[in-house]
Coordinates of C-alpha atoms in Angstrom, one line a residue:
M69 CA -40.6 -4.8 17.8
P70 CA -41.0 -1.4 16.0
T71 CA -38.7 1.5 16.4
P72 CA -40.1 4.7 17.8
P73 CA -41.2 7.0 15.0
S74 CA -38.9 9.7 13.8
P75 CA -39.7 12.0 10.9
P76 CA -37.6 11.1 7.9
A77 CA -35.3 13.8 6.7
A78 CA -35.1 14.3 2.9
D79 CA -31.6 15.7 3.2
N80 CA -29.2 12.9 4.2
S81 CA -26.3 15.3 4.8
P82 CA -24.8 15.2 8.4
S83 CA -26.6 17.5 10.8
T84 CA -25.1 21.0 11.2
D85 CA -25.7 20.7 14.9
P86 CA -22.7 18.9 16.6
R87 CA -25.0 17.8 19.5
Q88 CA -27.3 16.0 17.1
R89 CA -24.4 14.4 15.3
R90 CA -22.9 13.2 18.6
R91 CA -26.3 11.7 19.6
E92 CA -26.6 9.8 16.3
Q93 CA -23.0 8.7 16.6
R94 CA -23.7 7.2 20.0
G95 CA -26.5 5.2 18.5
W96 CA -24.3 4.1 15.7
Y97 CA -21.6 3.0 18.1
T98 CA -24.2 1.0 20.1
Y99 CA -25.1 -1.1 17.0
D100 CA -21.4 -1.8 16.5
W101 CA -21.3 -2.9 20.1
A102 CA -24.4 -5.0 19.6
N103 CA -23.4 -7.0 16.5
Q104 CA -19.7 -7.6 17.1
V105 CA -20.5 -10.4 19.6
F106 CA -21.6 -12.5 16.7
I107 CA -18.1 -12.3 15.1
T108 CA -16.3 -12.5 18.4
S109 CA -18.0 -15.4 20.2
V110 CA -19.7 -17.3 17.4
V111 CA -17.6 -16.9 14.3
T112 CA -14.1 -16.6 15.8
V113 CA -14.4 -18.9 18.9
L114 CA -17.3 -21.2 19.0
I115 CA -18.7 -22.2 15.6
G116 CA -15.5 -23.6 14.1
P117 CA -14.7 -26.1 16.9
Y118 CA -18.4 -26.8 17.4
L119 CA -19.2 -27.6 13.8
S120 CA -15.9 -29.5 13.4
G121 CA -16.6 -31.5 16.5
L122 CA -20.1 -32.4 15.3
A123 CA -18.7 -33.3 11.9
C124 CA -15.9 -35.4 13.4
S125 CA -18.4 -37.2 15.6
E126 CA -20.5 -37.9 12.5
A127 CA -17.4 -39.4 10.8
G128 CA -16.7 -41.6 13.8
A129 CA -13.4 -40.0 14.6
G130 CA -11.8 -40.2 18.0
G131 CA -9.7 -37.4 19.5
D132 CA -7.7 -36.9 16.3
C133 CA -9.7 -35.6 13.4
S134 CA -6.8 -34.5 11.3
T135 CA -6.3 -38.1 9.9
P136 CA -6.6 -38.1 6.1
G137 CA -9.4 -40.3 4.7
L138 CA -12.1 -39.4 7.2
T139 CA -15.3 -38.6 5.3
I140 CA -18.8 -37.2 6.0
Y141 CA -21.7 -36.7 3.5
P142 CA -23.4 -33.4 4.4
L143 CA -25.9 -33.7 1.5
G144 CA -26.6 -37.3 2.1
F145 CA -25.1 -38.4 -1.2
E146 CA -22.1 -40.8 -1.4
W147 CA -20.7 -38.9 -4.4
F148 CA -20.3 -35.7 -2.2
G149 CA -18.0 -36.7 0.6
L150 CA -15.4 -34.4 2.3
H151 CA -13.1 -34.5 5.2
P152 CA -14.9 -33.4 8.4
N153 CA -12.3 -30.6 9.0
S154 CA -13.4 -29.2 5.6
F155 CA -17.0 -28.8 6.7
H156 CA -16.6 -25.5 8.6
P157 CA -14.8 -23.8 5.7
L158 CA -17.3 -25.2 3.3
V159 CA -20.2 -23.8 5.3
T160 CA -18.5 -20.5 5.4
T161 CA -18.1 -20.6 1.6
V162 CA -21.8 -21.3 1.2
A163 CA -22.6 -18.4 3.5
G164 CA -20.4 -16.1 1.3
L165 CA -22.1 -17.3 -1.9
I166 CA -25.6 -16.5 -0.5
L167 CA -24.4 -13.0 0.5
L168 CA -23.0 -12.4 -3.0
V169 CA -26.6 -12.7 -4.2
M170 CA -28.4 -10.9 -1.3
L171 CA -26.2 -7.9 -0.5
P172 CA -26.7 -6.1 -3.9
I173 CA -30.5 -6.5 -3.5
V174 CA -30.5 -5.1 0.1
G175 CA -28.2 -2.2 -0.9
A176 CA -30.3 -1.3 -3.9
L177 CA -33.5 -1.4 -1.9
A178 CA -32.2 0.4 1.1
D179 CA -31.3 3.6 -0.9
H180 CA -34.9 3.6 -2.1
T181 CA -36.5 3.5 1.3
R182 CA -37.2 6.3 3.8
H183 CA -37.1 3.9 6.8
K184 CA -33.6 2.5 7.1
K185 CA -34.0 2.3 10.9
R186 CA -36.8 -0.2 10.4
W187 CA -34.7 -2.2 8.0
L188 CA -31.8 -2.3 10.3
L189 CA -33.9 -3.5 13.3
W190 CA -35.6 -6.3 11.5
L191 CA -32.4 -7.6 9.9
A192 CA -30.7 -7.6 13.3
A193 CA -33.8 -9.3 14.9
A194 CA -33.7 -12.0 12.2
G195 CA -30.0 -12.6 12.7
S196 CA -30.2 -12.8 16.4
L197 CA -33.1 -15.3 16.3
C198 CA -31.1 -17.6 14.0
V199 CA -28.1 -17.5 16.3
S200 CA -30.2 -18.1 19.4
S201 CA -31.8 -21.1 17.7
L202 CA -28.4 -22.9 17.7
Y203 CA -29.2 -23.6 21.4
F204 CA -31.8 -26.1 20.3
T205 CA -29.8 -28.4 18.0
D206 CA -26.6 -30.6 18.1
D207 CA -27.1 -31.9 14.6
Y208 CA -24.3 -30.7 12.4
R209 CA -26.5 -30.1 9.3
T210 CA -29.1 -28.0 11.3
A211 CA -26.4 -26.1 13.1
A212 CA -24.7 -25.3 9.8
L213 CA -28.0 -24.0 8.4
M214 CA -28.7 -21.7 11.4
F215 CA -25.2 -20.4 11.2
V216 CA -25.5 -19.7 7.5
L217 CA -28.8 -17.8 8.0
G218 CA -27.5 -15.8 10.9
N219 CA -24.4 -14.9 9.0
T220 CA -26.6 -13.8 6.0
F221 CA -28.7 -11.5 8.1
Y222 CA -25.6 -10.2 9.9
G223 CA -24.0 -9.2 6.5
M224 CA -27.2 -7.6 5.2
S225 CA -27.6 -5.6 8.4
L226 CA -24.1 -4.2 8.0
V227 CA -25.0 -2.8 4.5
V228 CA -27.7 -0.7 6.1
F229 CA -25.7 0.1 9.2
N230 CA -22.6 1.3 7.3
A231 CA -24.8 3.5 5.1
F232 CA -25.5 5.7 8.1
L233 CA -21.8 6.6 8.5
P234 CA -21.8 9.4 5.9
E235 CA -25.1 10.7 7.3
I236 CA -23.9 11.1 10.9
S237 CA -20.3 12.4 10.4
T238 CA -18.5 15.1 8.4
S239 CA -15.5 14.2 6.2
D240 CA -13.0 15.2 8.9
E241 CA -15.0 13.2 11.6
R242 CA -15.1 10.0 9.5
N243 CA -11.8 8.5 10.7
R244 CA -12.7 9.1 14.4
V245 CA -16.3 7.9 14.2
S246 CA -15.4 4.7 12.3
V247 CA -12.5 3.8 14.6
T248 CA -14.5 4.6 17.8
G249 CA -17.3 2.4 16.6
W250 CA -14.9 -0.5 15.9
A251 CA -13.1 -0.1 19.2
L252 CA -16.3 -0.2 21.2
A253 CA -17.4 -3.2 19.2
Y254 CA -14.3 -5.1 20.3
L255 CA -14.8 -4.0 23.9
G256 CA -18.4 -5.2 23.9
G257 CA -17.4 -8.5 22.2
G258 CA -14.7 -9.0 24.8
L259 CA -17.0 -8.5 27.7
L260 CA -19.6 -11.1 26.5
L261 CA -16.8 -13.5 25.6
A262 CA -15.4 -13.1 29.1
A263 CA -18.8 -14.2 30.4
H264 CA -18.7 -17.2 28.0
M265 CA -15.3 -18.2 29.2
G266 CA -16.6 -18.2 32.7
L267 CA -19.5 -20.3 31.7
L268 CA -17.3 -22.8 29.9
A269 CA -14.8 -22.9 32.8
S270 CA -17.5 -23.6 35.3
A271 CA -19.7 -25.9 33.1
E272 CA -18.8 -29.0 35.0
S273 CA -19.5 -27.5 38.4
L274 CA -22.8 -26.3 37.0
G275 CA -23.7 -29.8 35.9
V276 CA -23.8 -29.0 32.2
S277 CA -21.6 -30.5 29.4
E278 CA -19.2 -28.3 27.4
G279 CA -21.5 -28.7 24.3
H280 CA -24.5 -27.5 26.3
A281 CA -22.5 -24.5 27.6
V282 CA -21.6 -23.6 24.1
R283 CA -25.2 -23.7 23.0
I284 CA -26.1 -21.4 26.0
A285 CA -23.4 -19.0 24.7
F286 CA -25.0 -19.0 21.3
A287 CA -28.4 -18.1 22.8
S288 CA -26.9 -15.2 24.8
V289 CA -25.3 -13.8 21.7
G290 CA -28.7 -13.5 20.1
V291 CA -30.2 -11.8 23.1
W292 CA -27.3 -9.4 23.4
W293 CA -27.4 -8.5 19.7
L294 CA -31.1 -7.8 19.7
L295 CA -31.3 -5.8 22.9
F296 CA -28.5 -3.4 22.2
S297 CA -29.7 -3.0 18.6
I298 CA -33.0 -1.7 19.9
V299 CA -31.1 0.8 22.2
G300 CA -28.8 2.0 19.5
I301 CA -31.3 2.3 16.6
R302 CA -33.6 4.5 18.7
L303 CA -30.9 7.3 18.6
L304 CA -30.6 7.3 14.8
R305 CA -32.6 9.4 12.4
N306 CA -34.4 8.3 9.2
R307 CA -32.8 10.1 6.3
Y308 CA -33.1 9.6 2.6
G309 CA -31.5 10.9 -0.5
A310 CA -32.6 11.6 -4.1
L311 CA -33.3 8.0 -5.0
A312 CA -35.8 7.5 -2.1
A313 CA -37.3 11.0 -2.7
E314 CA -38.0 10.1 -6.4
S315 CA -39.3 6.5 -5.9
G316 CA -41.2 7.0 -2.7
A317 CA -41.0 3.3 -1.8
P318 CA -38.5 0.6 -2.6
R319 CA -39.3 -1.5 -5.7
L320 CA -37.1 -4.4 -6.4
G321 CA -37.1 -4.0 -10.2
A322 CA -36.3 -0.3 -10.2
S323 CA -33.7 -0.8 -7.4
L324 CA -31.9 -3.5 -9.2
K325 CA -31.8 -1.5 -12.4
Q326 CA -30.2 1.3 -10.5
Y327 CA -27.7 -1.1 -9.0
W328 CA -26.6 -2.4 -12.4
R329 CA -26.3 1.3 -13.5
T330 CA -24.0 1.8 -10.5
L331 CA -21.8 -1.2 -11.5
R332 CA -21.4 0.3 -15.0
E333 CA -20.8 3.7 -13.4
M334 CA -17.9 2.4 -11.4
R335 CA -15.8 2.9 -14.5
S336 CA -16.2 6.6 -13.8
F337 CA -14.7 6.1 -10.4
P338 CA -11.5 4.1 -11.1
N339 CA -9.9 4.8 -7.8
T340 CA -13.0 3.7 -5.9
L341 CA -13.0 0.5 -7.9
L342 CA -9.2 0.0 -7.3
F343 CA -9.7 0.5 -3.6
L344 CA -12.5 -2.1 -3.6
I345 CA -10.3 -4.7 -5.3
A346 CA -7.5 -4.0 -2.9
F347 CA -9.9 -4.3 0.0
V348 CA -11.2 -7.7 -1.3
L349 CA -7.7 -9.0 -1.3
F350 CA -6.2 -7.8 1.9
N351 CA -9.5 -8.3 3.8
N352 CA -9.5 -11.9 2.5
G353 CA -6.5 -12.5 4.7
I354 CA -8.1 -10.8 7.7
Q355 CA -11.4 -12.6 7.4
A356 CA -9.7 -16.0 7.0
V357 CA -7.7 -15.4 10.2
I358 CA -10.9 -14.4 12.0
Y359 CA -13.0 -17.3 10.8
F360 CA -10.5 -20.1 11.1
A361 CA -8.4 -19.2 14.1
G362 CA -10.5 -21.5 16.3
S363 CA -10.1 -24.5 13.9
F364 CA -6.4 -23.8 13.6
A365 CA -5.9 -23.7 17.4
S366 CA -7.9 -26.8 18.1
Q367 CA -7.1 -29.0 15.2
D368 CA -3.4 -28.1 14.4
L369 CA -2.1 -26.7 17.7
G370 CA -4.0 -29.0 20.0
L371 CA -5.1 -26.2 22.2
S372 CA -8.2 -26.4 24.4
L373 CA -11.3 -24.3 23.9
A374 CA -10.4 -22.5 27.2
I375 CA -7.0 -21.4 25.7
L376 CA -8.6 -20.3 22.5
S377 CA -11.3 -18.3 24.4
A378 CA -8.6 -16.6 26.5
T379 CA -6.7 -15.7 23.4
I380 CA -9.7 -14.3 21.6
L381 CA -10.6 -12.4 24.8
L382 CA -7.1 -10.9 24.8
I383 CA -7.5 -9.9 21.2
Q384 CA -10.7 -8.1 21.9
F385 CA -9.2 -5.8 24.6
V386 CA -6.0 -5.3 22.7
A387 CA -8.0 -4.6 19.5
F388 CA -10.0 -1.9 21.5
A389 CA -6.8 -0.1 22.3
G390 CA -5.2 -0.9 18.9
A391 CA -8.1 0.6 16.9
L392 CA -7.9 3.8 18.9
I393 CA -4.1 3.9 18.6
M394 CA -4.2 3.3 14.8
G395 CA -6.9 5.9 14.5
W396 CA -4.6 8.4 16.2
I397 CA -1.7 7.3 13.9
G398 CA -3.9 7.7 10.9
R399 CA -4.9 11.3 11.9
R400 CA -1.2 12.1 12.4
F401 CA 0.5 10.3 9.5
G402 CA -2.3 9.7 7.1
T403 CA -5.0 7.0 7.0
K404 CA -3.8 5.4 3.8
N405 CA -0.2 5.1 5.1
T406 CA -1.4 3.6 8.4
V407 CA -3.4 0.9 6.6
L408 CA -0.4 0.1 4.4
G409 CA 1.8 -0.2 7.4
S410 CA -0.7 -2.5 9.1
L411 CA -0.6 -4.9 6.1
V412 CA 3.1 -5.3 6.5
V413 CA 2.5 -6.3 10.1
W414 CA -0.2 -8.8 9.0
C415 CA 2.4 -10.5 6.7
G416 CA 4.7 -11.0 9.6
L417 CA 1.9 -12.3 11.9
V418 CA 0.7 -15.1 9.5
T419 CA 4.3 -16.1 8.9
C420 CA 4.8 -16.4 12.7
G421 CA 1.6 -18.5 12.8
Y422 CA 3.0 -21.0 10.4
Y423 CA 6.0 -21.7 12.7
L424 CA 4.0 -22.0 15.9
P425 CA 4.7 -25.3 17.7
P426 CA 1.8 -27.4 18.8
G427 CA 0.7 -27.2 22.4
D428 CA 2.3 -23.9 23.3
P429 CA -0.4 -21.5 24.7
V430 CA 2.0 -18.7 25.5
L431 CA 3.2 -18.2 21.9
F432 CA -0.4 -18.5 20.7
L433 CA -1.4 -15.7 23.2
L434 CA 1.5 -13.5 22.0
L435 CA 0.4 -14.1 18.4
G436 CA -3.2 -13.1 19.4
A437 CA -1.9 -9.9 21.0
G438 CA -0.2 -9.0 17.7
I439 CA -3.3 -9.6 15.7
G440 CA -5.3 -7.5 18.1
M441 CA -3.1 -4.5 17.6
V442 CA -3.9 -4.3 13.9
L443 CA -7.2 -6.1 13.5
G444 CA -9.7 -3.3 14.3
G445 CA -7.6 -0.5 13.0
T446 CA -7.1 -2.0 9.5
Q447 CA -10.8 -2.6 9.0
S448 CA -12.2 0.6 10.6
L449 CA -9.7 2.8 8.7
A450 CA -10.6 1.0 5.4
R451 CA -14.3 1.7 6.1
A452 CA -13.6 5.4 6.8
L453 CA -11.6 5.7 3.5
Y454 CA -14.4 4.0 1.5
S455 CA -17.1 6.3 3.0
L456 CA -15.2 9.2 1.4
L457 CA -15.1 7.6 -2.1
I458 CA -18.9 7.2 -2.6
P459 CA -21.4 9.8 -3.9
R460 CA -23.9 11.2 -1.5
G461 CA -27.5 9.9 -1.5
R462 CA -26.4 6.4 -2.6
E463 CA -24.7 5.3 0.5
A464 CA -26.5 1.9 1.0
E465 CA -26.0 1.1 -2.7
Y466 CA -22.3 1.7 -2.6
F467 CA -21.9 0.2 0.9
S468 CA -23.5 -2.9 -0.5
L469 CA -20.6 -3.1 -2.8
F470 CA -18.3 -2.6 0.2
Q471 CA -20.1 -5.3 2.1
L472 CA -20.1 -7.5 -1.0
A473 CA -16.3 -7.0 -1.1
D474 CA -16.2 -7.9 2.6
R475 CA -18.3 -11.0 2.3
G476 CA -16.5 -11.8 -1.0
S477 CA -13.4 -11.8 1.0
V478 CA -14.9 -14.4 3.3
L479 CA -15.9 -16.5 0.3
L480 CA -12.4 -16.2 -1.3
G481 CA -10.7 -16.9 2.0
A482 CA -13.0 -19.8 2.9
A483 CA -12.6 -21.4 -0.6
S484 CA -8.8 -21.1 -0.5
I485 CA -8.7 -22.5 3.1
T486 CA -11.0 -25.3 2.1
L487 CA -8.8 -26.3 -0.8
V488 CA -5.6 -26.3 1.1
V489 CA -7.1 -28.1 4.2
N490 CA -8.7 -30.7 2.0
L491 CA -5.2 -31.4 0.5
T492 CA -3.2 -31.3 3.7
G493 CA -5.7 -32.3 6.4
G494 CA -4.8 -29.2 8.5
F495 CA -4.9 -25.4 8.7
R496 CA -1.2 -24.5 9.2
T497 CA -0.2 -24.2 5.5
A498 CA -3.5 -22.7 4.7
I499 CA -3.0 -19.9 7.1
F500 CA 0.5 -19.2 5.8
S501 CA -0.8 -19.0 2.2
L502 CA -2.8 -15.9 3.1
V503 CA 0.4 -13.7 3.0
I504 CA 0.0 -13.4 -0.8
F505 CA -3.4 -11.6 -0.3
F506 CA -1.9 -9.0 2.0
V507 CA 1.0 -8.3 -0.4
I508 CA -1.1 -7.9 -3.6
G509 CA -3.9 -6.0 -1.8
G510 CA -1.3 -3.6 -0.3
L511 CA 0.3 -3.0 -3.7
L512 CA -3.1 -2.1 -5.2
L513 CA -4.0 0.2 -2.3
W514 CA -0.6 1.9 -2.7
R515 CA -1.3 2.6 -6.4
A516 CA -4.8 4.0 -5.7
D517 CA -5.0 7.8 -5.9
L518 CA -7.5 8.3 -3.1
K519 CA -7.5 12.1 -3.2
A520 CA -8.6 12.1 -6.8
G521 CA -11.2 9.4 -6.0
I522 CA -12.7 11.5 -3.2
E523 CA -12.9 14.6 -5.4
A524 CA -14.4 12.6 -8.2
A525 CA -17.2 11.4 -5.8
G526 CA -17.9 15.1 -4.9
N527 CA -16.7 14.8 -1.3
K528 CA -14.4 17.0 0.7
V529 CA -10.8 15.6 1.1
P530 CA -9.9 15.4 4.8
D531 CA -6.9 17.4 6.0
N532 CA -4.7 14.3 6.5
L533 CA -5.6 11.5 4.1

């Protein structure tokens, strides 16, 4: 479905008209609202237990799938067997590897196009279609393939989406806009998750199995993602910088050459590079918690899907408030200091997770509330900081590096979780091991001179960094 035409603007600086900026910011918020349901309902709640359950059934396991020695053969070869609980982390690792290849290509091409709106729409449409197609299968291999493809298009769409941030907000607005988008994303994700909880709770009375209800939820995520994407993208403007003005149309060869020049150029922006390395590490911990909370709750704590859904729902609404509160704290005490403080809280949360007793939903709910308070704020403030550290006109290119760091975090986290789970048969020790990533990432962020990095990129330093 094509977007309504809007004349591209050769200058990709934010509009000097506050009303125009607010209009575009509303559209940008709407896409955050649209795509978050994929992370909330699919990644965090449904896909882990769903894939693990399908894999456990394939292995012939009964109610307990944590027994060492259970084996599945996802490639059909006897020489490649793994524990069924390792299948979901392995699939996530594969998805991360694919994004490591695709994100640089998308970022390089997007800065050479004059039609980023169109790119964003088609990537969102492709991702939503893959997610909706999960309705039609209960085969663990096919479901894994559709999830990997949906996750790939989701990650590529965020490269283009985040590239709009410097175009729709001034330096001093960046914190507020990024945090507001993330907060509304959690609110939207929470509302649809609440509907999914109602569906799962009433599945028996509706005459459908829990597995069928989960597949209906997958389909609804795809529909939500696509419809709200169309609404939000209509409000954005097509802008382009010097690279698109020079090339006229994106060419893969020229775009990739520019991307490799950017990688070499990163040596000229040492604080941007140091920030990215820090982000990879501490975001590894965040992404691992998001991706494997469901498997941890169902496999190690013995909690039902209803309890897990209620906890994730609580996280969404707490994260809505938490992101706004952390945004206010960042504007008052400095964005960098706020992110560093949140990483200390993350260390405490994963430590508490290690000591959670099985079968105690109240403590799991309390842990979820703690996660919600720092989840959205840490990521949104990191996005706002990075948007100040990149040169204008090359937003998609540099945000592909940011998204690469984000997906690389997923890959690193999934690989480490896969290793520990394969050794122990469970997720408890694997979750606790994430504390080292928060510590090292925080130390590197503390060492980064962000003021010098912003000035080196040619951007205005906000009043309270």
